[in-house]
Structures are given as C-alpha cells and as structure tokens.
mmCIF file of C-alpha atoms and ligand atoms in Angstrom:
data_model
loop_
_atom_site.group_PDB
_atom_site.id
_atom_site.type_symbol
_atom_site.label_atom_id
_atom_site.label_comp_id
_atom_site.label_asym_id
_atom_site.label_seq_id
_atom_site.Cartn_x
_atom_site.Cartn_y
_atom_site.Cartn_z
ATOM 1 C CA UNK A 3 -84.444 32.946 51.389
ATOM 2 C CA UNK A 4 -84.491 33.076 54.929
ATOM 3 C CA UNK A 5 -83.018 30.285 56.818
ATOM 4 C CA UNK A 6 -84.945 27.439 58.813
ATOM 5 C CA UNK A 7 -85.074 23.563 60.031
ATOM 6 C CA UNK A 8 -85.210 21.361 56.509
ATOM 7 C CA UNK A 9 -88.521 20.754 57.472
ATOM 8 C CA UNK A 10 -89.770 24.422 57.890
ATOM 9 C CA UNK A 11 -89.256 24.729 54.240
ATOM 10 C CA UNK A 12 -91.790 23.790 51.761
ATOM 11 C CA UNK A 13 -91.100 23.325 47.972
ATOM 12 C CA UNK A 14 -94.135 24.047 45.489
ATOM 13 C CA UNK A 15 -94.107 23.286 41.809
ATOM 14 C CA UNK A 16 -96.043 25.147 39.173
ATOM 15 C CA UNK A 17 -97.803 23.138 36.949
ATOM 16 C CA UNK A 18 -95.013 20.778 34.862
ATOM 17 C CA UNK A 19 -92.014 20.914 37.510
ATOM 18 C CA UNK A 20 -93.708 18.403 39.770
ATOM 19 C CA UNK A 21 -90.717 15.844 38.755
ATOM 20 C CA UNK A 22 -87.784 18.107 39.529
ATOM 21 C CA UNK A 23 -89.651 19.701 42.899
ATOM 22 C CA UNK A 24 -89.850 15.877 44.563
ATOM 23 C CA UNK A 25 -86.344 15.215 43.529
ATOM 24 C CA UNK A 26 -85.578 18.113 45.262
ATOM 25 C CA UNK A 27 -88.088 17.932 48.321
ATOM 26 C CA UNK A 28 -86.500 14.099 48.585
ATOM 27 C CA UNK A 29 -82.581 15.221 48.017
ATOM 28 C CA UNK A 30 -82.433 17.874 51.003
ATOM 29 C CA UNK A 31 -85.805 16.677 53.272
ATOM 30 C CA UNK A 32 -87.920 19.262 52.948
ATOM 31 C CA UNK A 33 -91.962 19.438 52.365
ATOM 32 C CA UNK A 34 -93.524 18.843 49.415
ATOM 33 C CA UNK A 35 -96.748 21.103 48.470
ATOM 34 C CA UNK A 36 -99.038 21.746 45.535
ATOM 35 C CA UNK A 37 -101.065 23.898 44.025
ATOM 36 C CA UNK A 38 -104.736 24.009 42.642
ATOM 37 C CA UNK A 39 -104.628 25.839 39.515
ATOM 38 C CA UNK A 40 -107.491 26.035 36.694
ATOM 39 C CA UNK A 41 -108.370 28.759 33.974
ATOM 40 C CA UNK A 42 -111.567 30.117 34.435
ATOM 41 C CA UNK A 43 -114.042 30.069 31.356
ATOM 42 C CA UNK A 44 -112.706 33.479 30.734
ATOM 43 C CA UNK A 45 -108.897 32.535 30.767
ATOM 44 C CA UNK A 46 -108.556 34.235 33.995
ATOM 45 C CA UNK A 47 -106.281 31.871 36.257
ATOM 46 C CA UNK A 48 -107.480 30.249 39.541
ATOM 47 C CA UNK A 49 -104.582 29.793 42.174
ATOM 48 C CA UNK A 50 -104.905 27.978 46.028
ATOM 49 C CA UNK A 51 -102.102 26.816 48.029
ATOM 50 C CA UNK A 52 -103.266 23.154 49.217
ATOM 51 C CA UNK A 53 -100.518 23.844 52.150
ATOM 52 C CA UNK A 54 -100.419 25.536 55.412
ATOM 53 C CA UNK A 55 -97.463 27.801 54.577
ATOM 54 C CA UNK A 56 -97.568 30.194 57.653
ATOM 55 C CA UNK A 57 -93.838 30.628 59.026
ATOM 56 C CA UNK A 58 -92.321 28.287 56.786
ATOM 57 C CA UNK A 59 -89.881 29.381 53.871
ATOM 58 C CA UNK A 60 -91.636 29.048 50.524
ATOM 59 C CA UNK A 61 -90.000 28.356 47.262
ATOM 60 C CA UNK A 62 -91.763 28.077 43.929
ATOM 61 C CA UNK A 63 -90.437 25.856 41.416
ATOM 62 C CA UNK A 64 -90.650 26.714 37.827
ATOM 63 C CA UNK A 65 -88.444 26.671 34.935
ATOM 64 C CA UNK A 66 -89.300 29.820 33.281
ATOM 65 C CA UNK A 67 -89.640 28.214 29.272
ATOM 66 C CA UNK A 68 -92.539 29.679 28.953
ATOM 67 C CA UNK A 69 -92.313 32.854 30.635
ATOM 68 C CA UNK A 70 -95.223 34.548 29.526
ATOM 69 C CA UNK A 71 -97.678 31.947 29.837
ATOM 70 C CA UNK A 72 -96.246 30.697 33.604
ATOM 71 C CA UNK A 73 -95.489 34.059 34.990
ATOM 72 C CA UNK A 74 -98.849 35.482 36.104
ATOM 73 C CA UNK A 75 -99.616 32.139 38.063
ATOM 74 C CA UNK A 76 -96.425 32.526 39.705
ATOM 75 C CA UNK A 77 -96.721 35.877 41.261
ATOM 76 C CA UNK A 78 -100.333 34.844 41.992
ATOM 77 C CA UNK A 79 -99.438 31.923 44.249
ATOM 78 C CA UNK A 80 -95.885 34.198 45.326
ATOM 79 C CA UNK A 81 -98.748 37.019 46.716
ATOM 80 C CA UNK A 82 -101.282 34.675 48.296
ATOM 81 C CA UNK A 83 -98.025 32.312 50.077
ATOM 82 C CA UNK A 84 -97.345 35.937 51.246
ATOM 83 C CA UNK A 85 -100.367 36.491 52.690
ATOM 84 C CA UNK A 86 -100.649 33.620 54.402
ATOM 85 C CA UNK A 87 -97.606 34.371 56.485
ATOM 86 C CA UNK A 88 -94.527 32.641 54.972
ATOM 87 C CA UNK A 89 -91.626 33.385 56.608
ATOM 88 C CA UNK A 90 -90.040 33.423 52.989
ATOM 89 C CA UNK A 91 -91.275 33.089 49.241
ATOM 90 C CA UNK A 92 -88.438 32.188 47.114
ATOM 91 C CA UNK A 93 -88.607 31.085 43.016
ATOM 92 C CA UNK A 94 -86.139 28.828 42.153
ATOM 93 C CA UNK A 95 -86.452 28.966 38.322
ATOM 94 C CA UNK A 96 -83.803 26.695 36.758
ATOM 95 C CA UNK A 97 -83.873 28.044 33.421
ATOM 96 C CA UNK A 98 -84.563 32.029 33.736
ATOM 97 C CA UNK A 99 -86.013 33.846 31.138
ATOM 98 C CA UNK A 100 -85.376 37.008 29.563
ATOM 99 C CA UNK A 101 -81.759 37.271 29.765
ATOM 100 C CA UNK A 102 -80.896 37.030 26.151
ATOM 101 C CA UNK A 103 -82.069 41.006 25.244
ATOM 102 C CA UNK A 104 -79.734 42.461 27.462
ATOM 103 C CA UNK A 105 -78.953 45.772 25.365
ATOM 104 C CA UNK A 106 -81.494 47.779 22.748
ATOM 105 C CA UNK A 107 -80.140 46.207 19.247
ATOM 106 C CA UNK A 108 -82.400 48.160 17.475
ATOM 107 C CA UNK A 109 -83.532 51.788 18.218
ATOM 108 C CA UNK A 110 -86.952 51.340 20.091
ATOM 109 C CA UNK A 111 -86.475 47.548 21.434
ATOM 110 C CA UNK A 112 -87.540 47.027 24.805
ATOM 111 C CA UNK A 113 -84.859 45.777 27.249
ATOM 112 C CA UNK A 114 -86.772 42.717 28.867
ATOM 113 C CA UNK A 115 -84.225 41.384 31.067
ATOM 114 C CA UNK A 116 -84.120 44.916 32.836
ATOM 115 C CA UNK A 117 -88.649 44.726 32.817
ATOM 116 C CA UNK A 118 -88.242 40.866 34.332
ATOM 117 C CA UNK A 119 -85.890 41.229 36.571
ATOM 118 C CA UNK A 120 -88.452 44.278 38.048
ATOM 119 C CA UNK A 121 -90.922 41.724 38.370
ATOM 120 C CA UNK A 122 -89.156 39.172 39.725
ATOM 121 C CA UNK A 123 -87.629 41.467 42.758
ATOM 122 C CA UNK A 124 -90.423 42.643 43.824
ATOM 123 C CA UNK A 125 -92.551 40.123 43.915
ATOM 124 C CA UNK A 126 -90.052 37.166 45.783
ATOM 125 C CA UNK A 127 -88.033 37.156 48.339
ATOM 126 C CA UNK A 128 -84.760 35.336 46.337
ATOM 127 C CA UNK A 129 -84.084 33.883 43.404
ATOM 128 C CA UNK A 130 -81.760 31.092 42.745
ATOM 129 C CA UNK A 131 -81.137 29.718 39.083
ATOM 130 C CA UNK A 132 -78.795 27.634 36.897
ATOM 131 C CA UNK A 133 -76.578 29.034 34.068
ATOM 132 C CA UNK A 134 -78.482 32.135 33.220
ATOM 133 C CA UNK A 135 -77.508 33.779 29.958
ATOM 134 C CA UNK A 136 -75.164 36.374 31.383
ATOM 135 C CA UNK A 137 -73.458 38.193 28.436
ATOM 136 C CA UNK A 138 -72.820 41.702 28.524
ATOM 137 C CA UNK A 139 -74.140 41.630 32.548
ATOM 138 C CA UNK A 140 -71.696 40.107 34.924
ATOM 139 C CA UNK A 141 -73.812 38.782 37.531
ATOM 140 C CA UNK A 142 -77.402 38.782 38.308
ATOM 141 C CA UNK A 143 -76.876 41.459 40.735
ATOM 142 C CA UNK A 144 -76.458 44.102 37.977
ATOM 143 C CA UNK A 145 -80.296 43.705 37.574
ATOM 144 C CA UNK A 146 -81.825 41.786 40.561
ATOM 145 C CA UNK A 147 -81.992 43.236 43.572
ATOM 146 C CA UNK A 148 -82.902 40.474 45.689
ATOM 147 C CA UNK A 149 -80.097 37.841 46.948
ATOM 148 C CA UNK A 150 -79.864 35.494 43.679
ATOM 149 C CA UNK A 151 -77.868 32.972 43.278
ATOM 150 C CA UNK A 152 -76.709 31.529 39.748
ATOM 151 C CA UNK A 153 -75.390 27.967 40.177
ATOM 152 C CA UNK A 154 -73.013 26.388 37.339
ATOM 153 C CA UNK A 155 -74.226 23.431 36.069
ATOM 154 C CA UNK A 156 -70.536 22.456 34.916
ATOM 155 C CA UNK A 157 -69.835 20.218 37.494
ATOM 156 C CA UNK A 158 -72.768 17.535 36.758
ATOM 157 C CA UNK A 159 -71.856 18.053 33.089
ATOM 158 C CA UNK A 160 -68.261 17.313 33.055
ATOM 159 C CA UNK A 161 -69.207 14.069 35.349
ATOM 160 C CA UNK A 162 -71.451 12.876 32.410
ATOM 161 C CA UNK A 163 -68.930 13.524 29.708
ATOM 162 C CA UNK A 164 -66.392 11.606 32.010
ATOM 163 C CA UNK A 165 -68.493 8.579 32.375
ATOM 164 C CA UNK A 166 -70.047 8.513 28.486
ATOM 165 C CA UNK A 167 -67.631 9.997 26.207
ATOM 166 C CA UNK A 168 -64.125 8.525 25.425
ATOM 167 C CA UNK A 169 -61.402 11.188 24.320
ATOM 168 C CA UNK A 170 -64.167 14.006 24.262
ATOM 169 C CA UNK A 171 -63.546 17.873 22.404
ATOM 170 C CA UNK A 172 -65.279 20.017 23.953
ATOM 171 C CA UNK A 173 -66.474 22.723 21.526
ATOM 172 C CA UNK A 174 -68.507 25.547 22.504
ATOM 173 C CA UNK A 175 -70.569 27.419 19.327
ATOM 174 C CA UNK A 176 -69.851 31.047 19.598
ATOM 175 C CA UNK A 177 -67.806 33.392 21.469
ATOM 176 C CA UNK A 178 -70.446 33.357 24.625
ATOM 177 C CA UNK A 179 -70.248 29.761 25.008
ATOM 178 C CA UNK A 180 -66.667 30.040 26.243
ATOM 179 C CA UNK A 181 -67.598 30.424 29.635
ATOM 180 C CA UNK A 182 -69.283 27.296 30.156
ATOM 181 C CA UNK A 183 -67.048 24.735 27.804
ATOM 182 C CA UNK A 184 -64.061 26.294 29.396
ATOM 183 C CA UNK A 185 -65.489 24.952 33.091
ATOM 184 C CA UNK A 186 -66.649 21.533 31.991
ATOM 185 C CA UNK A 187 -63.243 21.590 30.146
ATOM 186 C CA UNK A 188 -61.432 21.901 33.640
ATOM 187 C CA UNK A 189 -63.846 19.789 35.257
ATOM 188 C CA UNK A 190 -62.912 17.132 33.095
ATOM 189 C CA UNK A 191 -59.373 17.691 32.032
ATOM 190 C CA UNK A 192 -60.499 17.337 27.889
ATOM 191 C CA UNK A 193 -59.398 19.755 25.605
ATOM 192 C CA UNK A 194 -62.068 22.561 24.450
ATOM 193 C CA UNK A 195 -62.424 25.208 21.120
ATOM 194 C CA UNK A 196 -64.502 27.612 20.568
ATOM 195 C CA UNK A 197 -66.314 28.577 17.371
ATOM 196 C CA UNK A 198 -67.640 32.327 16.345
ATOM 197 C CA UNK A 199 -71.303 33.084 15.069
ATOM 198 C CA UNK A 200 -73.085 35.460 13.145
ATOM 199 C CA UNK A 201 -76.574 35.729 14.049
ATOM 200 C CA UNK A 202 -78.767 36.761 11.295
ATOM 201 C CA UNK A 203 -82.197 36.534 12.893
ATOM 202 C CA UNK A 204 -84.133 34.217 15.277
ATOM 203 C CA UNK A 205 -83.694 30.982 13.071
ATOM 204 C CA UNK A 206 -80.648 32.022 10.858
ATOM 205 C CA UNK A 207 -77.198 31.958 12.389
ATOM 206 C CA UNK A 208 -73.677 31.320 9.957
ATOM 207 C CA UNK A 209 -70.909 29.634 12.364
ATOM 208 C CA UNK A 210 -67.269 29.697 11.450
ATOM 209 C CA UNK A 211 -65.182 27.106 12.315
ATOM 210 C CA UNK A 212 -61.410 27.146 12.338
ATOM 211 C CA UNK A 213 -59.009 24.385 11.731
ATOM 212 C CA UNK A 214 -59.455 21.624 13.867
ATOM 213 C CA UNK A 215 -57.749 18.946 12.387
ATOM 214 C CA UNK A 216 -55.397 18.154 14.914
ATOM 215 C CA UNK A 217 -58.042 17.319 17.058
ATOM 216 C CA UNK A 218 -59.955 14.378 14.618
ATOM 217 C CA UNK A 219 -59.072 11.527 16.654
ATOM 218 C CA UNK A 220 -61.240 12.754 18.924
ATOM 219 C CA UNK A 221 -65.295 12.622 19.863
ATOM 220 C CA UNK A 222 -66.630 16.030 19.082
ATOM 221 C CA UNK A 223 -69.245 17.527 22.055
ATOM 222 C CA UNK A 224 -70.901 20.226 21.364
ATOM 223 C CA UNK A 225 -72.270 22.536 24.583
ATOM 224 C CA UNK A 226 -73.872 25.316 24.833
ATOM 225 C CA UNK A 227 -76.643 27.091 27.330
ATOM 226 C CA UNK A 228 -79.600 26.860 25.231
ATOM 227 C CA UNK A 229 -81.223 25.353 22.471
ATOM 228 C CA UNK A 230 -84.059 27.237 21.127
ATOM 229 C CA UNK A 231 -84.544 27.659 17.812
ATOM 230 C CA UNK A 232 -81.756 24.444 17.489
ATOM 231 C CA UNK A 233 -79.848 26.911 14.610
ATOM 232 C CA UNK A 234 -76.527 27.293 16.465
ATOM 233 C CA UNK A 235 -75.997 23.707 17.500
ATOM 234 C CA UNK A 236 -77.088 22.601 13.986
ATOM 235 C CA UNK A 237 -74.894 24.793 11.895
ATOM 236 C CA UNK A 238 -71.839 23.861 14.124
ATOM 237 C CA UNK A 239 -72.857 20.078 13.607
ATOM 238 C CA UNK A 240 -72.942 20.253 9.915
ATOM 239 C CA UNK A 241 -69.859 22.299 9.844
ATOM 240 C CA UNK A 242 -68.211 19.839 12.183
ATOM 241 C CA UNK A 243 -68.975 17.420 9.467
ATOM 242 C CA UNK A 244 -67.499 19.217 7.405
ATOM 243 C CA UNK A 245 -64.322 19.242 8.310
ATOM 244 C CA UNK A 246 -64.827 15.205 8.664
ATOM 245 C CA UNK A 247 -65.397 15.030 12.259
ATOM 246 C CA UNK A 248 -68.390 12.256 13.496
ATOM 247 C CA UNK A 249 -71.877 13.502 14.485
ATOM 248 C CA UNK A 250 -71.226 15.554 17.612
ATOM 249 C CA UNK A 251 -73.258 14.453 20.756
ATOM 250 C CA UNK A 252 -74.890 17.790 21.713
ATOM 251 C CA UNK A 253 -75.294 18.892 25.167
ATOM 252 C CA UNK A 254 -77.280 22.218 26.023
ATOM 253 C CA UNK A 255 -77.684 22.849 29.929
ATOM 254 C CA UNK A 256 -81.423 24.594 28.922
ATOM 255 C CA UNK A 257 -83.340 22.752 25.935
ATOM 256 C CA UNK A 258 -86.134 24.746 24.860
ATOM 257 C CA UNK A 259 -86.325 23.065 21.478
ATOM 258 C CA UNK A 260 -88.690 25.384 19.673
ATOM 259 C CA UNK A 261 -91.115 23.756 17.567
ATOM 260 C CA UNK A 262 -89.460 21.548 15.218
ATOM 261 C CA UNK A 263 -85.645 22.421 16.718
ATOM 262 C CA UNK A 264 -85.095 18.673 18.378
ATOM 263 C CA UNK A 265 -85.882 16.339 15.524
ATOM 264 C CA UNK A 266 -83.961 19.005 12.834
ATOM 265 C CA UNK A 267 -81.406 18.946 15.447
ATOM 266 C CA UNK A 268 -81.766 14.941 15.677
ATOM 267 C CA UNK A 269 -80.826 14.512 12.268
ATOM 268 C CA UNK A 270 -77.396 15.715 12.457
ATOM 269 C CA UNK A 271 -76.572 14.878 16.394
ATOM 270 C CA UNK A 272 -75.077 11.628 17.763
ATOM 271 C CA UNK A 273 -77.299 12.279 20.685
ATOM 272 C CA UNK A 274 -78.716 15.051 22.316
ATOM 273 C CA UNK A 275 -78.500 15.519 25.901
ATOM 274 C CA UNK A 276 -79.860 17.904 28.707
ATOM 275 C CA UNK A 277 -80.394 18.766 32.137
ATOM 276 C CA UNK A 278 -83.656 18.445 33.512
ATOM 277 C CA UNK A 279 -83.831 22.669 34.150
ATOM 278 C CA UNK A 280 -86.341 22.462 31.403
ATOM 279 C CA UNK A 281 -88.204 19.143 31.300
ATOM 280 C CA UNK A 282 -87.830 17.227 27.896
ATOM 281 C CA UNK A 283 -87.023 13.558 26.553
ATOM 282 C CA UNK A 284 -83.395 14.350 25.862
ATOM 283 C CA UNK A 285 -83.141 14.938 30.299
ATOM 284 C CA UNK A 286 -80.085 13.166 31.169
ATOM 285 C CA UNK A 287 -78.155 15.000 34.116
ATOM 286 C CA UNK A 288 -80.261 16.289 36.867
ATOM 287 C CA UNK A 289 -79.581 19.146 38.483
ATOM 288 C CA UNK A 290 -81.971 18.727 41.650
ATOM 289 C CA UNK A 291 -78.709 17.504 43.976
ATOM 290 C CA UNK A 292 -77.008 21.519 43.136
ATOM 291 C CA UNK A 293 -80.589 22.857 44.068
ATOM 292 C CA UNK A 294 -80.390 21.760 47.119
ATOM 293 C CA UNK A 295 -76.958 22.734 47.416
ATOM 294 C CA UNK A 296 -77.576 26.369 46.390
ATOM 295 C CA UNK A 297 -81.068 26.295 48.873
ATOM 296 C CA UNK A 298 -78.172 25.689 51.505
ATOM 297 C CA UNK A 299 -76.269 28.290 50.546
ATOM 298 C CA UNK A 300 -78.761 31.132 50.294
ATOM 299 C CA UNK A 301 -80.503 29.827 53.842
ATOM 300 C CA UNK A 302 -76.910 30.417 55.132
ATOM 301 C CA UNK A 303 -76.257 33.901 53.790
ATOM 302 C CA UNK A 304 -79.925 34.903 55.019
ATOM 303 C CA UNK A 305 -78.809 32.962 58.927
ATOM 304 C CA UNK A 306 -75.234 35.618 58.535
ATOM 305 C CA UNK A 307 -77.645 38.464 57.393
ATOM 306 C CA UNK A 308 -80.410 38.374 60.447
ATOM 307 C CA UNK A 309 -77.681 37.564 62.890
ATOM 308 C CA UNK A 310 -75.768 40.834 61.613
ATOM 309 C CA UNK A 311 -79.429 42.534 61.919
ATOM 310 C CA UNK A 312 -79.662 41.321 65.826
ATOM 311 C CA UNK A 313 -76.116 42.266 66.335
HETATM 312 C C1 LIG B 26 -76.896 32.645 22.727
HETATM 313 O O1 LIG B 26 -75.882 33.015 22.215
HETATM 314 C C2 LIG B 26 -77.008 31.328 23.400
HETATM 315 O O2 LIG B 26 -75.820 31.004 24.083
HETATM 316 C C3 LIG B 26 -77.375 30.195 22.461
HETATM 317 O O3 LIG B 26 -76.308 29.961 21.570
HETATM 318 C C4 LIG B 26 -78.613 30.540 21.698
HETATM 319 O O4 LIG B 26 -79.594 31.023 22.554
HETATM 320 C C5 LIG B 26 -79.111 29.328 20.935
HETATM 321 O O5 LIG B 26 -80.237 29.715 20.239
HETATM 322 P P1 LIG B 26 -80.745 28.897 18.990
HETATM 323 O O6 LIG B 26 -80.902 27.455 19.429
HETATM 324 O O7 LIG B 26 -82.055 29.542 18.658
HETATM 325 O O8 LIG B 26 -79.756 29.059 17.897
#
C-alpha cells in the first residue's frame, strides 16, 4: 500500500461490500469507485473499472465469505487496476478466507491457507484484514509475503459490551478463542473463561464446560471469530443453560451463518451480534473507523519504506 494524499486513493467494492466501502471512503476522505461486473451467458465473468485509476493507490474491498465464488473477479479487476497504472492495488478483505486448514489433518489434505495466501501475494500489492483465524501460524507473515496487516477488532467490541451489557462474562468457546475474549476482557475490565471443544466434523462439535457457578450473577457473552456452521456457539449456549446461566448474547467478529446456522443459533441466543466484516442482519459494530486506521498505518510503513529506498 503505497502512501499518497487521501484523495489519491480510491476504494472499490466488489459486488456486496458497497455499504462498508462508503463508510470507509466517507470515514478517512478518500474516492469512491465501482465496478461493472456481469457473467457472460457462459458464466465467464465480465470486469471494467468505471474509474480513472492511473497513479492513484487502489484498494479492493471484499470480505472473502465466499471465497471461491468472489475470488476470480477480484484478481480480474486487481490485474486490469494494474494495468491501468495504479500506483498501488491493495485488497482489504475484512474477513479472510482460508485460514482455518492450516496443517494436513488427514494424510492427502490440501493445505489451502498456504495455496491462498500464493494467490493473494502475487496478485496485490498489500493486504490488510480483521481477526484472521491465526492458530498454529503466528502472524500473517508466516504465509503472506506482501506487507499485511491484521487489525483486532477487540477494541470496537469491548466498547459495545460496555455500553449494552451490565455485569458481562466473557466466555470464549474453545481453547483458540482465548486470544480474542482475553483482549475484549482487558478492554473492558469484565471477567472472561474459556471453554474446550472437540470437533467431530464440520457440523458436530462436543464443548466442555467447567464450573462456573461463581460467576451466575452475571450476563453470559459468548465471542468467538466465526460463526459458520453456528455448532460451537450453539453447544456452548445450551451447555451454558445448563449449568442455569440465561441465554448468552452471542457475539462472533465474522458471521458466516451457513445455511440454517442463524435461526438454529437464534433459538438458543439472547441476541446475536456482529461486525459488519461480513454483511448480515445481526451487523451491529462497524469496523470501517479501524479500516481506515489500518489504511493509515500501512500508507505510513510504505512512506518509511520508499524513503529508506531513496536514502
Ligand atoms: C475455530 O475454531 C473458530 O474459532 C470457530 O470456533 C469456528 O470456526 C466456528 O465454526 P462453527 O460455527 O462451524 O462451529
């Protein structure tokens, strides 16, 4: 992401992050562009920038939910921005696929994240994302090898749990989840547990809960990353209940909510609530104001980098 003037920088959705790309274009002044994009009677996709993009920094927005369906149209429009002399093309992907199959659980599996990220570097100039699922990596640098930039969305979390939730328990669903109910926790000076899972397969998970009895007077929260399938979020609920505790309210940075996962989820949830990473009904906390923020940032590391170059 190289660095220019606010309005030297254009942001472009892909089709379905129109919302989140003005808040964004509006929060730090920058352009706003759009694409043309069709399928041909073939499938085939049809791509044209509707922007003059030459010398100005470029960054694609798209959450990456669907990865397989968005992905193509993404590196079309990356190549032809490219062409047409942008001084930088950037993605800005707020939810980033692909992270989850970070090691070969089986013999023979295919290590996507390692495949992705491929793709990814070499066909943008940055990357800059919000919570991605790092487990056994560390940081996206292990795989990317472009500058990226993974913003915490614990901040604009732990400010809606302060202003909605009196005497709040954090709880975080597995052993992975730590990470992020342990910031909001700080953030917002409320006690937080963690639970373990067993996964099972793609839709059957077993969660085991400890004693938490001496936290009942309090308003269980449930966070975690993602909902997909909904499993995790609804086992802990119901085991939550369990043990006596109220519906939890259920917060999840990145809902995906595969097929039926938000009204199975529904049923045992006070409420559910998300960012708007990954547009849905349940968007509460937007996460367009630490965009920005993290545009900043990378615009500044790319200013140090070409005045170390010139040096
Ligand atoms: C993985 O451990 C993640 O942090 C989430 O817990 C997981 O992706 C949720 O998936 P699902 O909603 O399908 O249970």
């Amino acid at each position: 992401m190289a660095s220019t003037p606010a309005e030297k920088r254009l942001i472009i959705p892909l089709p379905g992050n129109e919302e989140l790309a003005r808040a964004i274009a509006l929060d730090g002044n920058y352009r706003l562009g759009s694409l043309e994009t069709r399928r041909f009677p073939d499938g085939e996709s049809y791509i044209r920038l509707l922007d003059d993009v030459e010398g100005s920094d470029v960054d694609f927005i798209c959450t990456l939910a669907q990865p397989d369906d968005q992905f193509l149209s993404l590196v079309f429009a990356a190549d032809a921005a490219r062409d047409l002399k942008a001084r930088s093309v950037n993605l800005i992907s707020p939810y980033l696929a692909y992270m989850r199959q970070d090691i070969r659980f089986k013999s023979g599996e295919a290590i996507t994240s390692r495949s992705f990220s491929r793709l990814v570097s070499s066909t943008f100039d940055s990357l800059l994302t919000i919570d991605p699922h790092l487990h056994r990596y560390h940081s996206l640098a292990e795989i990317y090898n472009i500058p990226a930039l993974a913003l915490e969305s614990a901040p604009v979390l732990a400010n809606w749990v302060s202003r909605h939730i009196e005497q709040p328990l954090l709880i975080g669903p597995d052993e992975e989840s730590e990470q992020w109910v342990s910031r909001i926790g700080e953030y917002c000076a409320a006690p937080f547990t963690v639970l373990r899972k067993t996964r099972f397969g793609d839709r059957n998970v077993e969660i085991h809960i400890g004693d938490l009895s001496e936290w009942k007077n309090k308003t269980p929260v449930l966070v975690d990353d993602i909902a997909s399938s909904g499993r995790t979020m609804i086992e802990a609920a119901k085991q939550l209940q369990a043990q006596g505790f109220a519906k939890p309210v259920c917060l999840a940075v990145h809902g995906l909510f595969a097929d039926d996962a938000y009204e199975r989820l529904n049923a045992v949830a006070a409420k559910i609530i998300t960012t708007d990473c990954v547009p849905h009904s349940s968007n509460n906390i937007s996460v367009a104001g630490l965009i920005v923020q993290g545009i900043r940032q990378l615009a500044a590391k790319a200013k140090n980098a070409e005045k170390s170059v010139s040096c």
